[in-house]
Coordinates of C-alpha atoms in Angstrom, one line a residue:
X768 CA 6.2 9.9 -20.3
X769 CA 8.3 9.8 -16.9
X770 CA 4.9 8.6 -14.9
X771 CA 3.6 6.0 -17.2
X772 CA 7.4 4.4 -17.4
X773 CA 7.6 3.9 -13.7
X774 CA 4.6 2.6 -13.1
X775 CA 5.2 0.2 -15.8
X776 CA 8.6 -0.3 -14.3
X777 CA 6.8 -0.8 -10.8
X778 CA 4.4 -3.3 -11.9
X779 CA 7.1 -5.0 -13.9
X780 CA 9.3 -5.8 -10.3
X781 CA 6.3 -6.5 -8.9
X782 CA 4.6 -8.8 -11.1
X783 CA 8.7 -10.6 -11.1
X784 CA 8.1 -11.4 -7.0
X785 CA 5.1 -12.4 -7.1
X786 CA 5.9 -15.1 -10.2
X787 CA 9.2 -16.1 -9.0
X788 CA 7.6 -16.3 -5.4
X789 CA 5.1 -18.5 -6.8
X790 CA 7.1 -21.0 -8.5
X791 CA 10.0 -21.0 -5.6
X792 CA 6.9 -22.1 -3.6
X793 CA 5.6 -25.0 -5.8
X794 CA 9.2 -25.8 -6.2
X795 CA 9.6 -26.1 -2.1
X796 CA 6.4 -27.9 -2.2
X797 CA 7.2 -30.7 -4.7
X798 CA 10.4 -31.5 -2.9
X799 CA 8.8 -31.9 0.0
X800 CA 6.0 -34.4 -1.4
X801 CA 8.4 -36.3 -2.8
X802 CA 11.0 -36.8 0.4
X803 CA 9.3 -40.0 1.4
X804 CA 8.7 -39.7 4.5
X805 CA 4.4 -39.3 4.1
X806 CA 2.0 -38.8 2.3
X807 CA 0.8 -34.9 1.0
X808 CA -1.3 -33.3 3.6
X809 CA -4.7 -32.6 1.5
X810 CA -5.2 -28.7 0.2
X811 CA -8.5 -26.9 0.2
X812 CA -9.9 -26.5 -3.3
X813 CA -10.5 -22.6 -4.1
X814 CA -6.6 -21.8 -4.3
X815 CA -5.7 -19.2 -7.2
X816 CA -2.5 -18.9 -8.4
X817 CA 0.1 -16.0 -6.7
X818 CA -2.3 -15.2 -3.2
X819 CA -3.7 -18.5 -3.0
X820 CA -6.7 -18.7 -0.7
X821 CA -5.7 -15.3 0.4
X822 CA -9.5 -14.5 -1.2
X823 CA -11.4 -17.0 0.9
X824 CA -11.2 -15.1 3.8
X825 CA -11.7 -11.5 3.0
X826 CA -15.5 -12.4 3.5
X827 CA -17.2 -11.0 7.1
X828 CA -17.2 -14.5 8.4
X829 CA -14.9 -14.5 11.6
X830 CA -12.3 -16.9 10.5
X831 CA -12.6 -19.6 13.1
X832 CA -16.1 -20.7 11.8
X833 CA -14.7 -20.1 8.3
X834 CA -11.8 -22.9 8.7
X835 CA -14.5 -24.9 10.6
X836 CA -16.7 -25.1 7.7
X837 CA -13.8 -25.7 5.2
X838 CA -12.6 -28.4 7.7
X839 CA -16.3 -30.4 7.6
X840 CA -15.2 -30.6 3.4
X841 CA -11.6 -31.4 3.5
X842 CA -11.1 -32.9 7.1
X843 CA -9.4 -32.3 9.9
X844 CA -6.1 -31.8 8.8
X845 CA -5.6 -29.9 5.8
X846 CA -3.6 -26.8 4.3
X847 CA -4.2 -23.1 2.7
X848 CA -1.7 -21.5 0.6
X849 CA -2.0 -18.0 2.0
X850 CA 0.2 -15.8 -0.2
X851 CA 3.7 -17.7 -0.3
X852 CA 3.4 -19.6 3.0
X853 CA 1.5 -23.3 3.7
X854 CA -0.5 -22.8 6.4
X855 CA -1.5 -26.5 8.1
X856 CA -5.1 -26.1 9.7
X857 CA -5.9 -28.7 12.6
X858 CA -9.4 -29.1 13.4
X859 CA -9.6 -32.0 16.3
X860 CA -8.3 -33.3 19.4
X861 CA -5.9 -36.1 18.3
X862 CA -4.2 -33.9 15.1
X863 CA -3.8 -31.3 18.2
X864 CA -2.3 -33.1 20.3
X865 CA -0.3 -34.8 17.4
X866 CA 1.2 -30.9 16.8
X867 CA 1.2 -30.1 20.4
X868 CA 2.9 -33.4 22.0
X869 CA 4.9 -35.3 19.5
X870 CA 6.0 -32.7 17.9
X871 CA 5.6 -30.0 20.4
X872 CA 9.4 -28.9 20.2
X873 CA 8.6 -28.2 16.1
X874 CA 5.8 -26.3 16.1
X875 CA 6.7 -24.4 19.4
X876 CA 8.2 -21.6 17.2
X877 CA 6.2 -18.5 16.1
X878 CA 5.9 -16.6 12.4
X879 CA 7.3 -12.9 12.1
X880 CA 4.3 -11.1 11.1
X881 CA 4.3 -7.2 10.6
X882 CA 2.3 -7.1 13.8
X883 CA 5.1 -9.0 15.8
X884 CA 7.3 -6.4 14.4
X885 CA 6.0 -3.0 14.7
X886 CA 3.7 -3.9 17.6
X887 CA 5.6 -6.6 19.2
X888 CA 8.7 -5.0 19.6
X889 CA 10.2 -6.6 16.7
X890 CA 9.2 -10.1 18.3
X891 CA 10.8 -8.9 22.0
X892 CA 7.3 -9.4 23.2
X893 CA 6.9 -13.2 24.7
X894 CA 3.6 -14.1 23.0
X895 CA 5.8 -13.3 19.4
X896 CA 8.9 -14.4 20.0
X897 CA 10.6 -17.5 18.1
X898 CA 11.3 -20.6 20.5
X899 CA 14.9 -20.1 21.7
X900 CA 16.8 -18.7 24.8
X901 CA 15.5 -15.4 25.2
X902 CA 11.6 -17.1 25.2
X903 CA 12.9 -19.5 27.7
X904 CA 14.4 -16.9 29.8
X905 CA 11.6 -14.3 29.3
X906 CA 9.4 -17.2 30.0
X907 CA 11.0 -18.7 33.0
X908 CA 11.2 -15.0 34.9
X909 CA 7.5 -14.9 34.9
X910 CA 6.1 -18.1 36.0
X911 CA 8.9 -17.6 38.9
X912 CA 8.4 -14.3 39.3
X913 CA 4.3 -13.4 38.7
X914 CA 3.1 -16.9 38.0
X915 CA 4.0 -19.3 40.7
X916 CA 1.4 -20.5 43.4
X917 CA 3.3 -19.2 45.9
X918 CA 3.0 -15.3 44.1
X919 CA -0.3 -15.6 43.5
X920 CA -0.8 -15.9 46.5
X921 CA 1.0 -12.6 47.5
X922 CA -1.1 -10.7 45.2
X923 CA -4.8 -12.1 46.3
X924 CA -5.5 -9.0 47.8
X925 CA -5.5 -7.4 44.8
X926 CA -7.6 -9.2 43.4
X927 CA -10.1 -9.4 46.2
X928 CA -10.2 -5.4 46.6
X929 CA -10.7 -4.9 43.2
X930 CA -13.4 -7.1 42.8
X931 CA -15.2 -6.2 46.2
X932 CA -14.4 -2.2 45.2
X933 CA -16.3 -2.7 41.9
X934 CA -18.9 -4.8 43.1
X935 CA -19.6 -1.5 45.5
X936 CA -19.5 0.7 42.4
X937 CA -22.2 -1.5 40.9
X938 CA -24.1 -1.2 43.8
X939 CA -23.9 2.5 44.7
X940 CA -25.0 3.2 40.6
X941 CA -27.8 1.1 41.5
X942 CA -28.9 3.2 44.6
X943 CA -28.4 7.1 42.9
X944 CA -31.1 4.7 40.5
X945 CA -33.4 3.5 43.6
X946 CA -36.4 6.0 43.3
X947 CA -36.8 4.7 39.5
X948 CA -39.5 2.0 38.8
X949 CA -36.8 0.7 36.5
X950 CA -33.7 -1.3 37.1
X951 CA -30.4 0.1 36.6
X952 CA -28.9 -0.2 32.9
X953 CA -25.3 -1.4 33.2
X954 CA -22.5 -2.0 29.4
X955 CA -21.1 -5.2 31.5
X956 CA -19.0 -5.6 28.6
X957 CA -17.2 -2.3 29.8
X958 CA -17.9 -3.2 33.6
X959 CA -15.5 -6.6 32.9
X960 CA -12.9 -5.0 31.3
X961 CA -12.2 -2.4 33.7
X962 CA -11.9 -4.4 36.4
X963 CA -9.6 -6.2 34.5
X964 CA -7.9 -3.6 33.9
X965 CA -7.5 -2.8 37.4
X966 CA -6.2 -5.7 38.9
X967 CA -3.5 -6.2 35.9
X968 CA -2.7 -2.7 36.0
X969 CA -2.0 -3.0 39.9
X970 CA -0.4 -6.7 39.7
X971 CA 2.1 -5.4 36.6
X972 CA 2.7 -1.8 37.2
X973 CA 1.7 -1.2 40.7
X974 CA -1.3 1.6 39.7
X975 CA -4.6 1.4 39.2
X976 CA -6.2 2.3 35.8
X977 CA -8.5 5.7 36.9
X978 CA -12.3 5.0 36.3
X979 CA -13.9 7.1 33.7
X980 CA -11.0 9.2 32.2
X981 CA -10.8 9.6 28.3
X982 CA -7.4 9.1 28.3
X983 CA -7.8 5.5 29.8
X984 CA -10.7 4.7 27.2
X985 CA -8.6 5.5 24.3
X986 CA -6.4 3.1 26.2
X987 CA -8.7 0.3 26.1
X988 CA -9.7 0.9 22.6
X989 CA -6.3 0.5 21.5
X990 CA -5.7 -2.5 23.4
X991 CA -8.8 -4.3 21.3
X992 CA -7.1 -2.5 18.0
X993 CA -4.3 -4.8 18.7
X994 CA -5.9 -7.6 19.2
X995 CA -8.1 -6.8 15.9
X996 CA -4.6 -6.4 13.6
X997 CA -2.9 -9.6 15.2
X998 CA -6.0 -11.6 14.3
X999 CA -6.1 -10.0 10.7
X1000 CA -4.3 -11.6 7.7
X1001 CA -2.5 -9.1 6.7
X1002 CA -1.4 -9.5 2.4
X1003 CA 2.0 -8.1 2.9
X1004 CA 2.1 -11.3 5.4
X1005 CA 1.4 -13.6 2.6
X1006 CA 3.1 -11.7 -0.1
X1007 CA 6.2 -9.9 1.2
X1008 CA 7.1 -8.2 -1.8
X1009 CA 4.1 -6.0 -1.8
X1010 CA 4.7 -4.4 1.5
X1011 CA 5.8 -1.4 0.2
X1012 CA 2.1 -0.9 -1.1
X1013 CA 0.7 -1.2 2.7
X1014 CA -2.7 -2.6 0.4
X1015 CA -5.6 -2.1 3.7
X1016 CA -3.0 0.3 5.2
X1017 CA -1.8 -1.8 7.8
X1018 CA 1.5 -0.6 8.4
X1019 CA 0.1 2.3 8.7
X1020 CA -2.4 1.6 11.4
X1021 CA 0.1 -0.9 13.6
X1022 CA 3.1 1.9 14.0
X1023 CA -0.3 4.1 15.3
X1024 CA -1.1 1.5 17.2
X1025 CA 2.3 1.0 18.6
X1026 CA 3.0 4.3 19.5
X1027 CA -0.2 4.9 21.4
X1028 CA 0.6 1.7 23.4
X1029 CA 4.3 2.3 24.0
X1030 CA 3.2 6.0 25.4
X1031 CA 1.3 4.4 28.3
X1032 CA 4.2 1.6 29.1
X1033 CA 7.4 4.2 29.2
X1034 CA 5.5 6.9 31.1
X1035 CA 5.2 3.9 34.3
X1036 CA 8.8 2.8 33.4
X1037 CA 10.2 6.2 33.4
X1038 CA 8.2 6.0 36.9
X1039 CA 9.8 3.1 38.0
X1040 CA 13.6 4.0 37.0
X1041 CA 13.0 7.3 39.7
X1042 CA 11.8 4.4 42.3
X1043 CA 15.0 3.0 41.7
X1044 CA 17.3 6.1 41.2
X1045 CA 16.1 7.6 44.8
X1046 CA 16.9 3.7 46.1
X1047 CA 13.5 2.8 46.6
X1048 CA 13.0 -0.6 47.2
X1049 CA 11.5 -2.5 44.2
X1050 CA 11.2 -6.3 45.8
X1051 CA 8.5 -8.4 46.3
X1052 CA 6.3 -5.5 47.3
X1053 CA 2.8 -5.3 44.6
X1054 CA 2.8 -1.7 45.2
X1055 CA 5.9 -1.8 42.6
X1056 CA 4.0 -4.7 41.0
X1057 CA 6.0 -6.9 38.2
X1058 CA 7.6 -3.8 36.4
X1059 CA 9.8 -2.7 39.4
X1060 CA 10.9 -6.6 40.1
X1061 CA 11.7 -7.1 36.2
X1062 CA 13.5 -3.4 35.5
X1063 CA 15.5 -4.0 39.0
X1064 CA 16.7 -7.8 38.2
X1065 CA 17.6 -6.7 34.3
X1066 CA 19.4 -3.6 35.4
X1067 CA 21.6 -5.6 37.9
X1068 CA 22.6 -7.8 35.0
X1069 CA 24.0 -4.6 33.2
X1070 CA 23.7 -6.1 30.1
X1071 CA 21.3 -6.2 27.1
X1072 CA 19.5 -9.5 26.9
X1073 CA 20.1 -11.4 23.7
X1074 CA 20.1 -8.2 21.8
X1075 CA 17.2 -6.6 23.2
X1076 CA 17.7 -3.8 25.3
X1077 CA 16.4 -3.6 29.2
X1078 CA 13.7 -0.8 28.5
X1079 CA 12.8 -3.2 25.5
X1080 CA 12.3 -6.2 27.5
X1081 CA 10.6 -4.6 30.3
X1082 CA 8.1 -2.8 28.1
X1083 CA 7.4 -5.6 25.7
X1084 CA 7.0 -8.3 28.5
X1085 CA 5.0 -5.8 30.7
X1086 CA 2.6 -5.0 27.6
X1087 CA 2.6 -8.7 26.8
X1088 CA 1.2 -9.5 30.0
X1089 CA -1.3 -7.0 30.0
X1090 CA -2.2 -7.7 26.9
X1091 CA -3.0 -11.4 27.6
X1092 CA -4.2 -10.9 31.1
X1093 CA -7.0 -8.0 30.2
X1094 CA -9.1 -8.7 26.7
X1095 CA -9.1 -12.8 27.1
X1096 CA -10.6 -12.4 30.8
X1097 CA -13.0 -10.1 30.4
X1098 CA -14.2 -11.6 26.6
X1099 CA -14.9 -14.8 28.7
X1100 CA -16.8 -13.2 31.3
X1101 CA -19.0 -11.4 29.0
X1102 CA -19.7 -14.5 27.3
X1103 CA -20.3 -16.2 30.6
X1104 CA -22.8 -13.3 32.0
X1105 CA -24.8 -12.9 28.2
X1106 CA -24.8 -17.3 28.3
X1107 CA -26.5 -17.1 31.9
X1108 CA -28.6 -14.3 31.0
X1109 CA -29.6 -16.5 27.8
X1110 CA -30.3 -19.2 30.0
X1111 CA -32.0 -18.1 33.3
X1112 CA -32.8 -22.0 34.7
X1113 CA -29.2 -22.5 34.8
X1114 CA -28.7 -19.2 36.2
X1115 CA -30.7 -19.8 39.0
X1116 CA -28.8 -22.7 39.9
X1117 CA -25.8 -21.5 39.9
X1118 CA -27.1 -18.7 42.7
X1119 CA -28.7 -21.7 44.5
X1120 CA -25.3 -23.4 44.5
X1121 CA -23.9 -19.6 46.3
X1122 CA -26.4 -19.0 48.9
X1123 CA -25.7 -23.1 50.1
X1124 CA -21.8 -22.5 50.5
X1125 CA -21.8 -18.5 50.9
X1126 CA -25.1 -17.4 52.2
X1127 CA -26.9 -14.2 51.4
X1128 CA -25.0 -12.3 54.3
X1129 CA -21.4 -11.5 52.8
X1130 CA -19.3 -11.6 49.4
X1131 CA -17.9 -14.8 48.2
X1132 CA -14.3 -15.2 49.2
X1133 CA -11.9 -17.3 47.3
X1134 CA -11.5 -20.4 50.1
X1135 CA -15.4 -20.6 48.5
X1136 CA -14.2 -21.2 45.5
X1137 CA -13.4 -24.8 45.5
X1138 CA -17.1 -25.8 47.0
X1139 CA -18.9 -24.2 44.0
X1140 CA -18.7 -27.0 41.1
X1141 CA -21.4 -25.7 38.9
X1142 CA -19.9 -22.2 38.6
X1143 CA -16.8 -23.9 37.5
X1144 CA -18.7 -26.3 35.0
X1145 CA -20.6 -22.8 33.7
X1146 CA -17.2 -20.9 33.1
X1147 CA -15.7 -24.3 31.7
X1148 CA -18.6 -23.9 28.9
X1149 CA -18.3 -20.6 28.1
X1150 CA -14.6 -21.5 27.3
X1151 CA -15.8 -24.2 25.5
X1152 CA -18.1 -22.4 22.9
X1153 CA -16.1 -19.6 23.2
X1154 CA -12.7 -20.1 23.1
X1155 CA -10.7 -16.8 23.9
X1156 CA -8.4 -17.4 21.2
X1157 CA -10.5 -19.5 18.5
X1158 CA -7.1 -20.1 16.6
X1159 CA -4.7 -20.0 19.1
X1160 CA -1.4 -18.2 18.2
X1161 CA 0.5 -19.0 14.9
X1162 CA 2.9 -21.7 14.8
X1163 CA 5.7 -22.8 12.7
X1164 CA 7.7 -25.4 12.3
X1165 CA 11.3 -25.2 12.5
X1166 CA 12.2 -28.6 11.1
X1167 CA 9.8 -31.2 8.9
X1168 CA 7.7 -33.7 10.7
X1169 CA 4.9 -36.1 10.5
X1170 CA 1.3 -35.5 11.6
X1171 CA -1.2 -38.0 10.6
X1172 CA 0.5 -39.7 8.2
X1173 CA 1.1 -36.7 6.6
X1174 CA 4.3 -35.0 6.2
X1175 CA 4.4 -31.4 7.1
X1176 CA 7.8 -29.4 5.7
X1177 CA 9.7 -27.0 7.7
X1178 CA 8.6 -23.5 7.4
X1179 CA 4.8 -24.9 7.7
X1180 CA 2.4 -22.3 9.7
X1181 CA 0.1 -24.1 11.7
X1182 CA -3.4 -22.9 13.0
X1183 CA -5.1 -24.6 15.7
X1184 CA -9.0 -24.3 15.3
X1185 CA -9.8 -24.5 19.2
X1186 CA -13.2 -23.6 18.4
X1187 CA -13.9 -26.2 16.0
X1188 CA -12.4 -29.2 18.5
X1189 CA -14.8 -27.8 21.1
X1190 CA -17.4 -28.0 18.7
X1191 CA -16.8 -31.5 17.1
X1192 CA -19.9 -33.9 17.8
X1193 CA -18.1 -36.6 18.3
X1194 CA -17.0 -35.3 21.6
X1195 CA -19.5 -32.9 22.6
X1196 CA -23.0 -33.9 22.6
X1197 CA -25.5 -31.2 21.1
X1198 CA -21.8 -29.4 20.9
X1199 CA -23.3 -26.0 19.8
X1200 CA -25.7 -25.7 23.2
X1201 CA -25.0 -24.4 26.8
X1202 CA -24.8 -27.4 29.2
X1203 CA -22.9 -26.5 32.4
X1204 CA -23.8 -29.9 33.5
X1205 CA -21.5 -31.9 30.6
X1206 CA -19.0 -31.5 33.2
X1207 CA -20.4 -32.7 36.1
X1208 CA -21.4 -35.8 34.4
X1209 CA -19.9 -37.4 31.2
X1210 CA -17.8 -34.8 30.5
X1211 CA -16.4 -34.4 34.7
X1212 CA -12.7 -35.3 34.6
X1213 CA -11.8 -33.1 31.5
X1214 CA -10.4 -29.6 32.5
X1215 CA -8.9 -26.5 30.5
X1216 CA -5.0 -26.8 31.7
X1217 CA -3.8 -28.6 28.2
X1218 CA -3.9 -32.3 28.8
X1219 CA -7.1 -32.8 27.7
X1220 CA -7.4 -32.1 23.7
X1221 CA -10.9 -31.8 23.5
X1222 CA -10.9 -29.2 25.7
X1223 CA -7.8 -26.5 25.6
X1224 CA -8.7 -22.9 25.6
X1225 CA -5.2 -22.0 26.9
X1226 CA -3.7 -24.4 24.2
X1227 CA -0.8 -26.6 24.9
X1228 CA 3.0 -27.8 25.2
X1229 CA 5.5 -25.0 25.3
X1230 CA 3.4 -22.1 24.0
X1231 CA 0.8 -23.1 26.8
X1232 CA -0.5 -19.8 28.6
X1233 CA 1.2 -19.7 32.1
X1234 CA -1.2 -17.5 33.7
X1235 CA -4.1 -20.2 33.7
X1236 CA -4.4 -20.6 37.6
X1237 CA -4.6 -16.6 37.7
X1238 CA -7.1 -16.0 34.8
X1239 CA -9.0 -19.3 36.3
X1240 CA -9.2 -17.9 40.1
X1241 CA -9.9 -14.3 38.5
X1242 CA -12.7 -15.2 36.7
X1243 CA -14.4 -17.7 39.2
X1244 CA -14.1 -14.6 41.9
X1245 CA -15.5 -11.8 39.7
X1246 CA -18.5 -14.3 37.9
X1247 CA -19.2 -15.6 41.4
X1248 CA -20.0 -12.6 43.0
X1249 CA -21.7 -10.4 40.2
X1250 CA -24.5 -13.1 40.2
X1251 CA -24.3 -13.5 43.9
X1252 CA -24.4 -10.1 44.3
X1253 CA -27.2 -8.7 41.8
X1254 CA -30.3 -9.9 39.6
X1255 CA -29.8 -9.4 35.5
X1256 CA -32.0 -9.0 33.0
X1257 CA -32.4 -8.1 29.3
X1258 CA -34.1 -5.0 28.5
X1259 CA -35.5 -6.2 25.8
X1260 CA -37.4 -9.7 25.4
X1261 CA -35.1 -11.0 23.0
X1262 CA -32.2 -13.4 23.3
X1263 CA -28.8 -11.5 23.6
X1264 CA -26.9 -10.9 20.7
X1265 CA -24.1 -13.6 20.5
X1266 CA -22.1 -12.1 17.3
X1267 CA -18.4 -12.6 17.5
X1268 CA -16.1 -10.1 16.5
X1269 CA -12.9 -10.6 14.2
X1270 CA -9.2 -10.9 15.9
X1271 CA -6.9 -12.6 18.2
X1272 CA -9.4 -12.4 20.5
X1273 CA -12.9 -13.5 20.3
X1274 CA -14.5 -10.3 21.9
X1275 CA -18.3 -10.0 21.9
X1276 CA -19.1 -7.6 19.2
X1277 CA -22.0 -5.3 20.5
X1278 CA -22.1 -4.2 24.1
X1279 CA -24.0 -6.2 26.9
X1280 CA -26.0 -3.2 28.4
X1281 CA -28.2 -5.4 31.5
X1282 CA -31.0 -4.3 33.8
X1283 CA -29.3 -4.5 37.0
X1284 CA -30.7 -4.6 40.8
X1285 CA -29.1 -5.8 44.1
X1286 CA -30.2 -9.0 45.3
X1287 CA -28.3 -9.1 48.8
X1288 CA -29.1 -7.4 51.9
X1289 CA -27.9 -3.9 51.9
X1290 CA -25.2 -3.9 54.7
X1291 CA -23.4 -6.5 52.5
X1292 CA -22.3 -4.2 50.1
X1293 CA -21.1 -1.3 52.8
X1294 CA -18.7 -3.8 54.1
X1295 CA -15.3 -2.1 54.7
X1296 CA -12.4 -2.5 51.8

């Protein structure tokens, strides 16, 4: 009799949250519908009673498009009860910029999630962490320190050799390939994110990923696990009291997932306190990249930093930035390369625009950059129908507000649907096609740095990416000289699969395995790094 009585006893407690958690809601809900300050924001229909519309998206659907399509039925502002929280969807530019401007200083506040704890460093990491004085501190250290104009350009080198060192990779595979009648097969899915890898890895830690080794695949892998489980709704999220049950083992899965990340960032900080124990200097120099700068400045402080400890900040800031720097980058150029591939007239142009600036006779160089206008329009499209972060990060609001009309009570999670505002026809014309030139015509003063609500991959006010010049110049360097430097094509005679995968990030979900061959003269490529 012992088993059946607790688990009658266990369902009893639980079936007590979950009703009481329910009603404290609707309770919280009325009183704010009836404060007088606006009017109800509308809810989507479909909501059952205890996980809400939890239900809705357990379907294979990635959730952006999901929320797009709920948005064309209920509007453009609207909410979902997901477990015990109201979660306010936006879904164009002027309820965006609404959250994001008027009431930036509300909304600029993130959700603890069990991913922010157990993988964020129990919300130490910057992209997690609630709006307050260690954010602002955190935040203020790396624009100064990684993110100003003036270190970006200290670390162009990096950059530059990394890019020029794989571009020579590329085109040695391609020779051991020569004495085939076939092109050379190429994942450029995996080609992107290694040398993404690379240049973050050198620009935060001062080391170079190694090319090829297991260790650093498992690496990678883990690094798009992340992404997967931050992206994922999670029901303990919605309904706390059912934790304990890990239901989907999530729990279980993020303290894997943290531990295998955590390895990789103590073994270069445990590097980088010898640097500093033999007095090594740890300055400006990239060899000690970020790390070195951020343990040596916390360390002469002596002092934890609102109740985070130094190794804590280092490591969560460190991983942050890699993080944000490595998945988001590379997703974009995938999209970029598989859209161009998809699309060879406009690929063509764009390496008509590169042999009138650069020639055929050297790499592109980054004072090119500025001259070539339709490469930028092309990566300015990619981010438009393929937003790295379709939903942004989480907000919530720390205080009530207005948006809309509507009133929006504190404790509201809001979700930003950048992929349906770059979508919405009443902006975009034929919004679901690739058309570079949108933005050298109708569409030419709008860019991608937050002031312009139809268009904000990065998003906006305070939780705006800093690292948008870097990813920007990155990305126009690497796309720039892989079609510059070599001729694509599909192996098969079909269009590229386009499927999105699930997650923070909006990752391509197959490979992108091209047909690669040089398309430059051969003492190009043997130029001395």
């Amino acid at each position: 009799m012992d088993l059946p009585l607790s688990f009658i006893f266990s369902v009893a407690i639980i079936f007590c949250f979950l009703v009481f958690g329910h009603l404290a809601w609707i309770k919280a809900r009325a009183n704010s519908s009836n404060n007088g300050k606006g009017k109800k924001v509308p809810e989507a229909a479909g909501s059952w009673p205890i996980i809400g519309h939890l239900h809705l998206l357990a379907g294979s659907q990635v959730h952006h498009k999901l929320l797009g399509s709920m948005a064309d039925k209920f509007g453009p502002i609207f909410t979902l009860k997901l477990g015990v929280h109201p979660v306010l969807i936006v879904s164009n530019s002027a309820m965006a910029k609404e959250c994001l401007t008027t009431n930036d200083r509300v909304f600029a506040s993130r959700p603890r999630s069990m991913a922010s704890e157990l993988m964020g460093y129990n919300c130490g990491m910057i992209g997690f962490a609630p709006y307050g004085p260690y954010w602002r501190e955190i935040r203020k250290i790396i624009v100064l320190e990684l993110l100003s104009q003036k270190r970006l350009e200290m670390i162009s080198h990096i950059r530059v050799s990394e890019v020029k060192s794989s571009i020579l990779d590329m085109y040695t595979t391609c020779k051991i390939n020569e004495g085939s009648s076939e092109m050379t097969k190429v994942d450029l899915k995996d080609w992107f994110g290694n040398l993404m890898m690379n240049i973050v890895g050198r620009v935060i830690f001062g080391v170079c990923f190694s090319r090829g080794q297991q260790n650093d695949d498992e690496y990678k892998k883990t690094i798009r696990r992340f992404f997967e489980l931050t992206g994922a709704f999670v029901p303990s999220d919605a309904i706390p009291g059912l934790r304990w049950l890990d239901f989907g083992g999530y729990e279980k899965i993020m303290k894997k997932t943290a531990i295998e990340m955590d390895a990789v960032i103590n073994g270069w900080l445990e590097e980088h306190k010898k640097m500093l124990s033999f007095k090594q200097q740890v300055d400006e120099s990239t060899d000690q990249g970020f790390m070195g700068m951020l343990l040596s400045r916390l360390e002469e402080a002596k002092e934890d930093l609102y109740g985070f400890s130094t190794d804590v900040v280092v490591k969560s800031t460190c991983m942050a930035l890699l993080l944000a720097a490595t998945d988001t980058t590379s997703a974009t150029l995938t999209w970029a390369l598989a859209l161009l591939v998809n699309n060879p007239l406009v690929l063509q142009k764009s390496q008509k625009e590169l042999e009138k600036y650069v020639g055929k006779d050297r790499f592109v160089e980054e004072s090119d950059l500025k001259n070539l206008v339709y490469l930028q329009a092309i990566i300015k499209e990619t981010m438009r129908l393929y937003p790295a972060a379709p939903l942004s990060v989480p907000h919530v609001s720390t205080d009530d507000c207005i948006v809309g009309g509507y009133t929006i009570p504190k404790g509201t999670r809001l979700l930003v649907n950048l992929w349906k505002i770059h979508h919405d026809p009443e902006v975009w014309t034929d919004p679901f096609e690739f058309q570079p030139e949108r933005f050298l015509t109708s569409n030419k003063e709008i860019d991608v740095k937050g002031k312009h609500f139809e268009l904000i991959p990065f998003s906006s006010g305070r939780r705006i990416c800093p690292g948008i010049t870097f990813s920007l110049e990155a990305m126009q360097l690497i796309l720039a000289n892989m079609i510059h430097g070599f001729e694509f094509q599909n192996p098969s005679n079909d269009q590229i699969d386009m499927t999105e995968s699930p997650g923070l990030a909006n990752v391509k979900a197959s490979s992108l395995e091209l047909l690669v061959s040089p398309r430059l003269p051969p003492h190009v490529y043997r130029v001395s790094i």
